[in-house]
PDB file of C-alpha atoms and ligand atoms in Angstrom:
ATOM      1  CA  UNK U   1     144.866  51.590 138.320  1.00 95.00           C
ATOM      2  CA  UNK U   2     144.907  47.625 139.057  1.00 98.00           C
ATOM      3  CA  UNK U   3     143.265  45.352 141.157  1.00 98.00           C
ATOM      4  CA  UNK U   4     145.533  42.352 142.437  1.00 98.00           C
ATOM      5  CA  UNK U   5     143.163  39.541 143.432  1.00 98.00           C
ATOM      6  CA  UNK U   6     144.896  37.207 145.865  1.00 98.00           C
ATOM      7  CA  UNK U   7     142.757  34.267 145.937  1.00 98.00           C
ATOM      8  CA  UNK U   8     141.382  30.866 145.351  1.00 98.00           C
ATOM      9  CA  UNK U   9     140.502  29.101 142.268  1.00 98.00           C
ATOM     10  CA  UNK U  10     138.269  26.110 142.606  1.00 98.00           C
ATOM     11  CA  UNK U  11     136.519  23.343 140.432  1.00 98.00           C
ATOM     12  CA  UNK U  12     132.816  23.782 141.407  1.00 98.00           C
ATOM     13  CA  UNK U  13     131.039  20.365 141.284  1.00 98.00           C
ATOM     14  CA  UNK U  14     127.341  21.619 141.390  1.00 98.00           C
ATOM     15  CA  UNK U  15     124.439  19.330 142.187  1.00 98.00           C
ATOM     16  CA  UNK U  16     120.912  20.574 141.973  1.00 97.00           C
ATOM     17  CA  UNK U  17     118.824  18.946 144.737  1.00 97.00           C
ATOM     18  CA  UNK U  18     115.217  19.004 145.852  1.00 97.00           C
ATOM     19  CA  UNK U  19     116.401  19.504 149.298  1.00 97.00           C
ATOM     20  CA  UNK U  20     119.824  19.615 151.141  1.00 97.00           C
ATOM     21  CA  UNK U  21     120.599  16.120 152.342  1.00 95.00           C
ATOM     22  CA  UNK U  22     120.393  15.347 155.955  1.00 96.00           C
ATOM     23  CA  UNK U  23     122.630  13.428 158.237  1.00 96.00           C
ATOM     24  CA  UNK U  24     122.643   9.524 157.310  1.00 96.00           C
ATOM     25  CA  UNK U  25     120.701  10.499 153.803  1.00 96.00           C
ATOM     26  CA  UNK U  26     121.913   9.218 150.321  1.00 96.00           C
ATOM     27  CA  UNK U  27     120.022  11.706 147.563  1.00 97.00           C
ATOM     28  CA  UNK U  28     119.985  11.580 144.035  1.00 97.00           C
ATOM     29  CA  UNK U  29     120.431  14.817 142.458  1.00 97.00           C
ATOM     30  CA  UNK U  30     118.506  16.531 139.607  1.00 97.00           C
ATOM     31  CA  UNK U  31     121.332  17.873 137.655  1.00 97.00           C
ATOM     32  CA  UNK U  32     125.190  17.877 137.769  1.00 98.00           C
ATOM     33  CA  UNK U  33     127.655  20.529 136.262  1.00 98.00           C
ATOM     34  CA  UNK U  34     131.384  21.542 136.637  1.00 98.00           C
ATOM     35  CA  UNK U  35     132.456  25.083 136.292  1.00 98.00           C
ATOM     36  CA  UNK U  36     134.961  27.698 137.352  1.00 98.00           C
ATOM     37  CA  UNK U  37     134.610  28.993 141.103  1.00 98.00           C
ATOM     38  CA  UNK U  38     136.577  29.833 144.006  1.00 98.00           C
ATOM     39  CA  UNK U  39     135.983  33.043 145.714  1.00 98.00           C
ATOM     40  CA  UNK U  40     139.190  34.606 144.427  1.00 98.00           C
ATOM     41  CA  UNK U  41     138.406  33.391 140.979  1.00 98.00           C
ATOM     42  CA  UNK U  42     134.766  34.841 141.098  1.00 98.00           C
ATOM     43  CA  UNK U  43     135.838  38.213 142.574  1.00 98.00           C
ATOM     44  CA  UNK U  44     138.457  38.700 139.930  1.00 98.00           C
ATOM     45  CA  UNK U  45     136.056  37.763 137.128  1.00 98.00           C
ATOM     46  CA  UNK U  46     133.590  40.300 138.505  1.00 98.00           C
ATOM     47  CA  UNK U  47     136.053  42.945 138.963  1.00 98.00           C
ATOM     48  CA  UNK U  48     137.538  42.014 135.134  1.00 98.00           C
ATOM     49  CA  UNK U  49     133.817  42.090 133.803  1.00 98.00           C
ATOM     50  CA  UNK U  50     133.073  45.358 135.403  1.00 98.00           C
ATOM     51  CA  UNK U  51     136.026  46.920 133.250  1.00 98.00           C
ATOM     52  CA  UNK U  52     138.805  46.945 135.737  1.00 98.00           C
ATOM     53  CA  UNK U  53     142.422  45.943 134.985  1.00 98.00           C
ATOM     54  CA  UNK U  54     142.500  42.779 137.055  1.00 98.00           C
ATOM     55  CA  UNK U  55     145.816  40.689 137.953  1.00 98.00           C
ATOM     56  CA  UNK U  56     145.456  37.428 139.693  1.00 98.00           C
ATOM     57  CA  UNK U  57     147.963  35.732 142.391  1.00 98.00           C
ATOM     58  CA  UNK U  58     146.839  32.155 143.221  1.00 98.00           C
ATOM     59  CA  UNK U  59     147.802  28.543 142.383  1.00 98.00           C
ATOM     60  CA  UNK U  60     146.443  25.689 140.301  1.00 98.00           C
ATOM     61  CA  UNK U  61     147.413  22.192 140.151  1.00 98.00           C
ATOM     62  CA  UNK U  62     148.293  20.264 137.083  1.00 97.00           C
ATOM     63  CA  UNK U  63     144.528  19.521 136.321  1.00 96.00           C
ATOM     64  CA  UNK U  64     143.786  23.392 136.519  1.00 95.00           C
ATOM     65  CA  UNK U  65     144.934  24.553 132.955  1.00 96.00           C
ATOM     66  CA  UNK U  66     141.142  25.049 131.789  1.00 97.00           C
ATOM     67  CA  UNK U  67     140.804  27.537 134.844  1.00 98.00           C
ATOM     68  CA  UNK U  68     143.618  29.412 133.216  1.00 97.00           C
ATOM     69  CA  UNK U  69     141.935  29.626 129.971  1.00 97.00           C
ATOM     70  CA  UNK U  70     138.819  30.951 131.373  1.00 98.00           C
ATOM     71  CA  UNK U  71     140.635  33.560 133.480  1.00 98.00           C
ATOM     72  CA  UNK U  72     142.513  34.672 130.589  1.00 98.00           C
ATOM     73  CA  UNK U  73     139.266  34.950 128.506  1.00 98.00           C
ATOM     74  CA  UNK U  74     138.010  37.316 131.132  1.00 98.00           C
ATOM     75  CA  UNK U  75     140.924  39.361 130.475  1.00 98.00           C
ATOM     76  CA  UNK U  76     142.489  38.619 133.751  1.00 98.00           C
ATOM     77  CA  UNK U  77     146.352  38.806 133.973  1.00 98.00           C
ATOM     78  CA  UNK U  78     147.353  35.120 134.992  1.00 98.00           C
ATOM     79  CA  UNK U  79     151.197  35.493 135.269  1.00 98.00           C
ATOM     80  CA  UNK U  80     150.894  35.647 139.052  1.00 98.00           C
ATOM     81  CA  UNK U  81     149.177  32.151 139.051  1.00 98.00           C
ATOM     82  CA  UNK U  82     151.662  29.399 140.337  1.00 98.00           C
ATOM     83  CA  UNK U  83     151.562  25.709 139.230  1.00 98.00           C
ATOM     84  CA  UNK U  84     151.417  23.685 142.748  1.00 98.00           C
ATOM     85  CA  UNK U  85     152.070  20.118 143.173  1.00 97.00           C
ATOM     86  CA  UNK U  86     148.911  19.746 144.917  1.00 98.00           C
ATOM     87  CA  UNK U  87     145.534  19.319 142.990  1.00 98.00           C
ATOM     88  CA  UNK U  88     143.443  22.475 142.089  1.00 98.00           C
ATOM     89  CA  UNK U  89     141.070  23.430 144.807  1.00 98.00           C
ATOM     90  CA  UNK U  90     137.582  22.086 144.528  1.00 98.00           C
ATOM     91  CA  UNK U  91     134.430  22.816 145.841  1.00 98.00           C
ATOM     92  CA  UNK U  92     130.902  20.479 146.329  1.00 98.00           C
ATOM     93  CA  UNK U  93     128.084  22.751 145.997  1.00 98.00           C
ATOM     94  CA  UNK U  94     124.368  21.610 146.504  1.00 98.00           C
ATOM     95  CA  UNK U  95     121.959  23.947 145.226  1.00 96.00           C
ATOM     96  CA  UNK U  96     118.281  23.686 146.345  1.00 96.00           C
ATOM     97  CA  UNK U  97     114.790  24.608 144.344  1.00 96.00           C
ATOM     98  CA  UNK U  98     114.902  28.058 146.079  1.00 93.00           C
ATOM     99  CA  UNK U  99     118.570  28.846 144.545  1.00 93.00           C
ATOM    100  CA  UNK U 100     120.166  28.552 148.252  1.00 92.00           C
ATOM    101  CA  UNK U 101     123.387  26.728 148.359  1.00 95.00           C
ATOM    102  CA  UNK U 102     125.646  24.847 150.716  1.00 96.00           C
ATOM    103  CA  UNK U 103     129.306  24.412 149.940  1.00 97.00           C
ATOM    104  CA  UNK U 104     132.067  22.277 151.004  1.00 97.00           C
ATOM    105  CA  UNK U 105     135.538  23.168 149.980  1.00 98.00           C
ATOM    106  CA  UNK U 106     139.013  21.476 149.619  1.00 98.00           C
ATOM    107  CA  UNK U 107     141.802  23.968 149.614  1.00 98.00           C
ATOM    108  CA  UNK U 108     144.400  21.870 147.432  1.00 98.00           C
ATOM    109  CA  UNK U 109     146.647  24.203 145.650  1.00 98.00           C
ATOM    110  CA  UNK U 110     144.833  27.351 147.132  1.00 98.00           C
ATOM    111  CA  UNK U 111     146.581  26.364 150.444  1.00 98.00           C
ATOM    112  CA  UNK U 112     150.012  26.181 148.724  1.00 98.00           C
ATOM    113  CA  UNK U 113     150.804  30.025 147.688  1.00 98.00           C
ATOM    114  CA  UNK U 114     154.195  31.133 148.449  1.00 98.00           C
ATOM    115  CA  UNK U 115     155.487  34.299 149.833  1.00 98.00           C
ATOM    116  CA  UNK U 116     157.531  35.139 146.510  1.00 98.00           C
ATOM    117  CA  UNK U 117     154.126  35.201 144.661  1.00 98.00           C
ATOM    118  CA  UNK U 118     153.126  38.204 147.023  1.00 98.00           C
ATOM    119  CA  UNK U 119     156.519  40.090 146.586  1.00 98.00           C
ATOM    120  CA  UNK U 120     156.533  39.689 142.863  1.00 98.00           C
ATOM    121  CA  UNK U 121     152.826  40.896 142.544  1.00 98.00           C
ATOM    122  CA  UNK U 122     153.558  43.966 144.683  1.00 98.00           C
ATOM    123  CA  UNK U 123     156.768  44.858 142.943  1.00 98.00           C
ATOM    124  CA  UNK U 124     154.575  45.275 140.026  1.00 96.00           C
ATOM    125  CA  UNK U 125     151.903  47.348 141.793  1.00 98.00           C
ATOM    126  CA  UNK U 126     151.314  50.974 142.395  1.00 98.00           C
ATOM    127  CA  UNK U 127     150.365  52.929 145.532  1.00 98.00           C
ATOM    128  CA  UNK U 128     146.609  53.306 145.065  1.00 98.00           C
ATOM    129  CA  UNK U 129     145.896  49.940 143.584  1.00 98.00           C
ATOM    130  CA  UNK U 130     143.602  47.525 145.054  1.00 98.00           C
ATOM    131  CA  UNK U 131     144.688  44.231 147.043  1.00 98.00           C
ATOM    132  CA  UNK U 132     141.647  42.215 146.982  1.00 98.00           C
ATOM    133  CA  UNK U 133     141.644  38.993 149.162  1.00 98.00           C
ATOM    134  CA  UNK U 134     139.363  36.392 150.795  1.00 97.00           C
ATOM    135  CA  UNK U 135     139.992  33.724 153.443  1.00 97.00           C
ATOM    136  CA  UNK U 136     140.338  30.676 151.054  1.00 98.00           C
ATOM    137  CA  UNK U 137     144.197  30.583 150.682  1.00 98.00           C
ATOM    138  CA  UNK U 138     147.205  30.457 152.864  1.00 98.00           C
ATOM    139  CA  UNK U 139     149.019  33.824 153.715  1.00 98.00           C
ATOM    140  CA  UNK U 140     146.073  36.016 153.599  1.00 98.00           C
ATOM    141  CA  UNK U 141     147.321  38.339 156.292  1.00 98.00           C
ATOM    142  CA  UNK U 142     150.688  38.351 155.251  1.00 98.00           C
ATOM    143  CA  UNK U 143     149.737  39.439 151.918  1.00 98.00           C
ATOM    144  CA  UNK U 144     147.201  42.218 153.294  1.00 98.00           C
ATOM    145  CA  UNK U 145     149.725  43.606 155.614  1.00 98.00           C
ATOM    146  CA  UNK U 146     152.381  43.752 152.804  1.00 98.00           C
ATOM    147  CA  UNK U 147     149.911  45.363 150.369  1.00 98.00           C
ATOM    148  CA  UNK U 148     148.989  48.148 152.830  1.00 98.00           C
ATOM    149  CA  UNK U 149     152.695  48.763 153.687  1.00 98.00           C
ATOM    150  CA  UNK U 150     153.174  49.598 150.204  1.00 98.00           C
ATOM    151  CA  UNK U 151     150.080  51.819 150.081  1.00 98.00           C
ATOM    152  CA  UNK U 152     147.534  49.768 148.115  1.00 98.00           C
ATOM    153  CA  UNK U 153     144.065  50.037 149.036  1.00 98.00           C
ATOM    154  CA  UNK U 154     143.028  46.712 150.717  1.00 98.00           C
ATOM    155  CA  UNK U 155     139.606  44.986 150.613  1.00 98.00           C
ATOM    156  CA  UNK U 156     138.879  41.652 152.364  1.00 98.00           C
ATOM    157  CA  UNK U 157     135.878  39.226 152.202  1.00 97.00           C
ATOM    158  CA  UNK U 158     135.766  37.419 155.338  1.00 95.00           C
ATOM    159  CA  UNK U 159     134.697  34.189 153.750  1.00 95.00           C
ATOM    160  CA  UNK U 160     134.888  31.492 154.850  1.00 96.00           C
ATOM    161  CA  UNK U 161     134.689  33.189 157.931  1.00 97.00           C
ATOM    162  CA  UNK U 162     137.275  32.962 161.029  1.00 97.00           C
ATOM    163  CA  UNK U 163     136.976  35.236 163.453  1.00 97.00           C
ATOM    164  CA  UNK U 164     140.731  35.398 164.821  1.00 97.00           C
ATOM    165  CA  UNK U 165     142.034  35.808 161.212  1.00 96.00           C
ATOM    166  CA  UNK U 166     139.332  38.667 160.497  1.00 98.00           C
ATOM    167  CA  UNK U 167     140.549  40.428 163.586  1.00 98.00           C
ATOM    168  CA  UNK U 168     144.036  40.171 162.522  1.00 97.00           C
ATOM    169  CA  UNK U 169     143.536  41.990 159.243  1.00 98.00           C
ATOM    170  CA  UNK U 170     141.135  44.672 160.500  1.00 98.00           C
ATOM    171  CA  UNK U 171     143.816  47.442 161.146  1.00 98.00           C
ATOM    172  CA  UNK U 172     145.219  46.872 157.572  1.00 98.00           C
ATOM    173  CA  UNK U 173     141.962  47.213 155.573  1.00 98.00           C
ATOM    174  CA  UNK U 174     140.409  49.904 153.569  1.00 98.00           C
ATOM    175  CA  UNK U 175     137.156  47.926 153.319  1.00 98.00           C
ATOM    176  CA  UNK U 176     135.880  44.763 154.702  1.00 98.00           C
ATOM    177  CA  UNK U 177     132.725  42.894 153.172  1.00 98.00           C
ATOM    178  CA  UNK U 178     130.877  40.603 155.411  1.00 97.00           C
ATOM    179  CA  UNK U 179     127.312  38.862 155.290  1.00 95.00           C
ATOM    180  CA  UNK U 180     124.844  39.210 157.947  1.00 94.00           C
ATOM    181  CA  UNK U 181     125.978  35.905 159.826  1.00 95.00           C
ATOM    182  CA  UNK U 182     129.692  36.831 159.438  1.00 96.00           C
ATOM    183  CA  UNK U 183     128.912  40.624 160.813  1.00 97.00           C
ATOM    184  CA  UNK U 184     126.985  39.205 163.954  1.00 97.00           C
ATOM    185  CA  UNK U 185     129.836  36.523 164.678  1.00 97.00           C
ATOM    186  CA  UNK U 186     132.710  39.223 163.993  1.00 98.00           C
ATOM    187  CA  UNK U 187     130.508  41.620 166.478  1.00 97.00           C
ATOM    188  CA  UNK U 188     130.411  38.786 168.994  1.00 97.00           C
ATOM    189  CA  UNK U 189     134.120  38.163 168.918  1.00 98.00           C
ATOM    190  CA  UNK U 190     135.189  41.773 168.973  1.00 98.00           C
ATOM    191  CA  UNK U 191     132.558  43.017 171.464  1.00 98.00           C
ATOM    192  CA  UNK U 192     131.811  45.927 169.174  1.00 95.00           C
ATOM    193  CA  UNK U 193     131.385  46.447 165.531  1.00 93.00           C
ATOM    194  CA  UNK U 194     134.649  46.412 163.625  1.00 96.00           C
ATOM    195  CA  UNK U 195     136.360  49.688 162.898  1.00 95.00           C
ATOM    196  CA  UNK U 196     137.322  49.957 159.214  1.00 98.00           C
ATOM    197  CA  UNK U 197     137.016  52.905 156.967  1.00 98.00           C
ATOM    198  CA  UNK U 198     134.306  51.142 154.863  1.00 98.00           C
ATOM    199  CA  UNK U 199     132.224  48.190 156.219  1.00 98.00           C
ATOM    200  CA  UNK U 200     130.147  46.449 153.710  1.00 97.00           C
ATOM    201  CA  UNK U 201     127.326  44.073 154.995  1.00 97.00           C
ATOM    202  CA  UNK U 202     125.388  42.009 152.199  1.00 94.00           C
ATOM    203  CA  UNK U 203     121.919  41.269 153.428  1.00 92.00           C
ATOM    204  CA  UNK U 204     120.865  38.684 150.884  1.00 85.00           C
ATOM    205  CA  UNK U 205     117.291  39.477 149.612  1.00 82.00           C
ATOM    206  CA  UNK U 206     117.386  42.758 152.063  1.00 89.00           C
ATOM    207  CA  UNK U 207     120.105  44.178 149.951  1.00 92.00           C
ATOM    208  CA  UNK U 208     123.289  45.610 151.146  1.00 96.00           C
ATOM    209  CA  UNK U 209     124.326  48.059 154.124  1.00 97.00           C
ATOM    210  CA  UNK U 210     127.425  50.311 153.608  1.00 97.00           C
ATOM    211  CA  UNK U 211     128.809  52.053 156.656  1.00 97.00           C
ATOM    212  CA  UNK U 212     131.747  54.625 156.320  1.00 97.00           C
ATOM    213  CA  UNK U 213     134.176  55.385 159.363  1.00 96.00           C
ATOM    214  CA  UNK U 214     133.016  58.998 160.770  1.00 92.00           C
ATOM    215  CA  UNK U 215     129.603  59.123 159.398  1.00 94.00           C
ATOM    216  CA  UNK U 216     126.931  58.730 161.752  1.00 87.00           C
ATOM    217  CA  UNK U 217     124.451  56.270 159.843  1.00 93.00           C
ATOM    218  CA  UNK U 218     124.633  53.598 157.488  1.00 96.00           C
ATOM    219  CA  UNK U 219     123.303  53.575 154.053  1.00 96.00           C
ATOM    220  CA  UNK U 220     121.082  50.617 153.028  1.00 97.00           C
ATOM    221  CA  UNK U 221     120.573  49.889 149.213  1.00 97.00           C
ATOM    222  CA  UNK U 222     117.427  47.607 148.717  1.00 96.00           C
ATOM    223  CA  UNK U 223     118.081  44.418 146.660  1.00 94.00           C
ATOM    224  CA  UNK U 224     116.641  44.126 143.302  1.00 96.00           C
ATOM    225  CA  UNK U 225     113.468  41.812 143.009  1.00 94.00           C
ATOM    226  CA  UNK U 226     114.487  39.040 140.917  1.00 95.00           C
ATOM    227  CA  UNK U 227     113.951  35.120 140.930  1.00 95.00           C
ATOM    228  CA  UNK U 228     116.820  33.597 142.038  1.00 94.00           C
ATOM    229  CA  UNK U 229     117.945  30.079 140.443  1.00 95.00           C
ATOM    230  CA  UNK U 230     121.403  29.917 142.011  1.00 96.00           C
ATOM    231  CA  UNK U 231     122.675  32.285 144.502  1.00 94.00           C
ATOM    232  CA  UNK U 232     126.232  30.625 144.345  1.00 96.00           C
ATOM    233  CA  UNK U 233     128.923  33.549 143.928  1.00 96.00           C
ATOM    234  CA  UNK U 234     126.536  36.325 144.551  1.00 95.00           C
ATOM    235  CA  UNK U 235     128.474  37.829 147.351  1.00 95.00           C
ATOM    236  CA  UNK U 236     131.662  37.421 145.171  1.00 97.00           C
ATOM    237  CA  UNK U 237     130.090  39.214 142.325  1.00 97.00           C
ATOM    238  CA  UNK U 238     129.212  41.961 144.427  1.00 97.00           C
ATOM    239  CA  UNK U 239     132.358  42.875 146.026  1.00 97.00           C
ATOM    240  CA  UNK U 240     134.355  42.251 142.801  1.00 98.00           C
ATOM    241  CA  UNK U 241     131.938  44.501 141.112  1.00 98.00           C
ATOM    242  CA  UNK U 242     132.172  46.871 144.003  1.00 98.00           C
ATOM    243  CA  UNK U 243     135.890  47.135 144.029  1.00 98.00           C
ATOM    244  CA  UNK U 244     136.078  47.189 140.051  1.00 98.00           C
ATOM    245  CA  UNK U 245     133.879  50.118 140.205  1.00 98.00           C
ATOM    246  CA  UNK U 246     135.715  52.064 142.969  1.00 98.00           C
ATOM    247  CA  UNK U 247     138.984  51.326 141.028  1.00 98.00           C
ATOM    248  CA  UNK U 248     137.451  53.061 137.828  1.00 97.00           C
ATOM    249  CA  UNK U 249     136.767  56.083 139.812  1.00 97.00           C
ATOM    250  CA  UNK U 250     133.174  55.706 140.984  1.00 98.00           C
ATOM    251  CA  UNK U 251     132.039  56.984 144.302  1.00 97.00           C
ATOM    252  CA  UNK U 252     131.321  54.523 147.100  1.00 97.00           C
ATOM    253  CA  UNK U 253     127.352  54.728 146.698  1.00 96.00           C
ATOM    254  CA  UNK U 254     127.507  54.574 142.960  1.00 97.00           C
ATOM    255  CA  UNK U 255     129.897  51.755 143.002  1.00 98.00           C
ATOM    256  CA  UNK U 256     127.619  49.885 145.402  1.00 97.00           C
ATOM    257  CA  UNK U 257     124.532  50.240 143.352  1.00 97.00           C
ATOM    258  CA  UNK U 258     126.269  48.878 140.257  1.00 98.00           C
ATOM    259  CA  UNK U 259     127.401  45.796 142.444  1.00 97.00           C
ATOM    260  CA  UNK U 260     124.155  45.424 143.782  1.00 97.00           C
ATOM    261  CA  UNK U 261     122.688  45.139 140.416  1.00 97.00           C
ATOM    262  CA  UNK U 262     125.273  42.715 139.191  1.00 98.00           C
ATOM    263  CA  UNK U 263     124.900  40.579 142.082  1.00 96.00           C
ATOM    264  CA  UNK U 264     121.240  40.520 141.463  1.00 96.00           C
ATOM    265  CA  UNK U 265     121.727  39.537 137.821  1.00 97.00           C
ATOM    266  CA  UNK U 266     124.022  36.803 138.798  1.00 97.00           C
ATOM    267  CA  UNK U 267     121.442  34.957 140.925  1.00 96.00           C
ATOM    268  CA  UNK U 268     119.281  34.709 137.904  1.00 97.00           C
ATOM    269  CA  UNK U 269     121.743  32.455 136.196  1.00 97.00           C
ATOM    270  CA  UNK U 270     123.254  29.183 137.011  1.00 97.00           C
ATOM    271  CA  UNK U 271     127.006  28.446 138.218  1.00 96.00           C
ATOM    272  CA  UNK U 272     129.340  30.920 139.985  1.00 98.00           C
ATOM    273  CA  UNK U 273     131.880  32.587 137.676  1.00 98.00           C
ATOM    274  CA  UNK U 274     129.757  31.824 134.560  1.00 97.00           C
ATOM    275  CA  UNK U 275     126.934  33.915 136.050  1.00 98.00           C
ATOM    276  CA  UNK U 276     128.890  37.013 136.532  1.00 98.00           C
ATOM    277  CA  UNK U 277     127.518  39.720 134.231  1.00 98.00           C
ATOM    278  CA  UNK U 278     129.620  42.130 132.104  1.00 98.00           C
ATOM    279  CA  UNK U 279     129.430  45.888 132.722  1.00 98.00           C
ATOM    280  CA  UNK U 280     127.161  46.050 129.579  1.00 98.00           C
ATOM    281  CA  UNK U 281     124.827  43.618 131.009  1.00 98.00           C
ATOM    282  CA  UNK U 282     124.645  45.318 134.516  1.00 98.00           C
ATOM    283  CA  UNK U 283     124.171  48.638 132.764  1.00 98.00           C
ATOM    284  CA  UNK U 284     121.121  47.198 130.804  1.00 98.00           C
ATOM    285  CA  UNK U 285     119.703  45.446 133.857  1.00 98.00           C
ATOM    286  CA  UNK U 286     119.854  48.874 135.885  1.00 97.00           C
ATOM    287  CA  UNK U 287     118.401  50.761 133.054  1.00 96.00           C
ATOM    288  CA  UNK U 288     115.284  48.174 132.614  1.00 95.00           C
ATOM    289  CA  UNK U 289     115.003  48.334 136.402  1.00 91.00           C
ATOM    290  CA  UNK U 290     115.129  52.099 136.779  1.00 83.00           C
TER     291      UNK U 290
HETATM  292  O1  RIB K   1     131.376  32.026 146.964  1.00 90.52           O
HETATM  293  C1  RIB K   1     131.166  30.782 146.116  1.00 90.52           C
HETATM  294  C2  RIB K   1     132.318  30.236 145.949  1.00 90.52           C
HETATM  295  O2  RIB K   1     132.530  29.380 147.204  1.00 90.52           O
HETATM  296  C3  RIB K   1     132.232  29.005 145.121  1.00 90.52           C
HETATM  297  O3  RIB K   1     132.523  29.292 143.539  1.00 90.52           O
HETATM  298  C4  RIB K   1     133.047  27.796 145.667  1.00 90.52           C
HETATM  299  O4  RIB K   1     134.157  27.470 144.793  1.00 90.52           O
HETATM  300  C5  RIB K   1     133.523  28.549 146.928  1.00 90.52           C
HETATM  301  O5  RIB K   1     134.644  28.997 147.049  1.00 90.52           O
END
């Protein structure tokens, strides 16, 4: 099958800092790098590196040709990526000495996706393929509703979090991924836990919780004990690897175990998409931590 990733592509400007700047503070960084990010690009790369056939639907500006090269190098089909008049999206990321991050994004071309890109991608799709989306582009709800209507399996990572946008897509989802904060905010907004076939809640250093509809209790997978140097994109690595493994036929828990290991390995490396491991690297990591 195929994973169709409908998502963002960002230029990540990463500043390593001794601490996060406070209001009114000017802070000199310790290091500065530029790399490929965006929740869409990160998740697509994670899916592709897990071994899944992956197509990307997104947009870049004239300044973004290098991003296409990197996505292509990861064996992602980039024919669904449009050239926009807007600049390629970007993110300004601060990473502190604990590996934690804060991120500000500018949407740019990510907010200029067109309905015909969705139509073209879905015309190439087959029932049972995955449609994988996040909340960093326009037309997210429209794309998920259209994908579900064509009997694709749909996965949504509710980040950056918007309670109303998340509520709108819930009836059309097979899999919802949230972090702890997003889960609490969504529960507050709905007045109850979201009712989706699979709810994945990433818990950072506590691991990940998987709840399947109709099953009494959730399963929690503990996190691997690693020393993080940069947690940027760990959640993207998890969800991209998870959907990649499901697409390749793994059952939910086996897929989550693989994704848990890929995410753990990613935080031991700097950068977002650069840090995402291949299937071989993830398998070796799992063997060495068995
Ligand atoms: O989830 C991490 C990503 O969030 C970064 O790569 C950045 O581009 C923002 O989209």
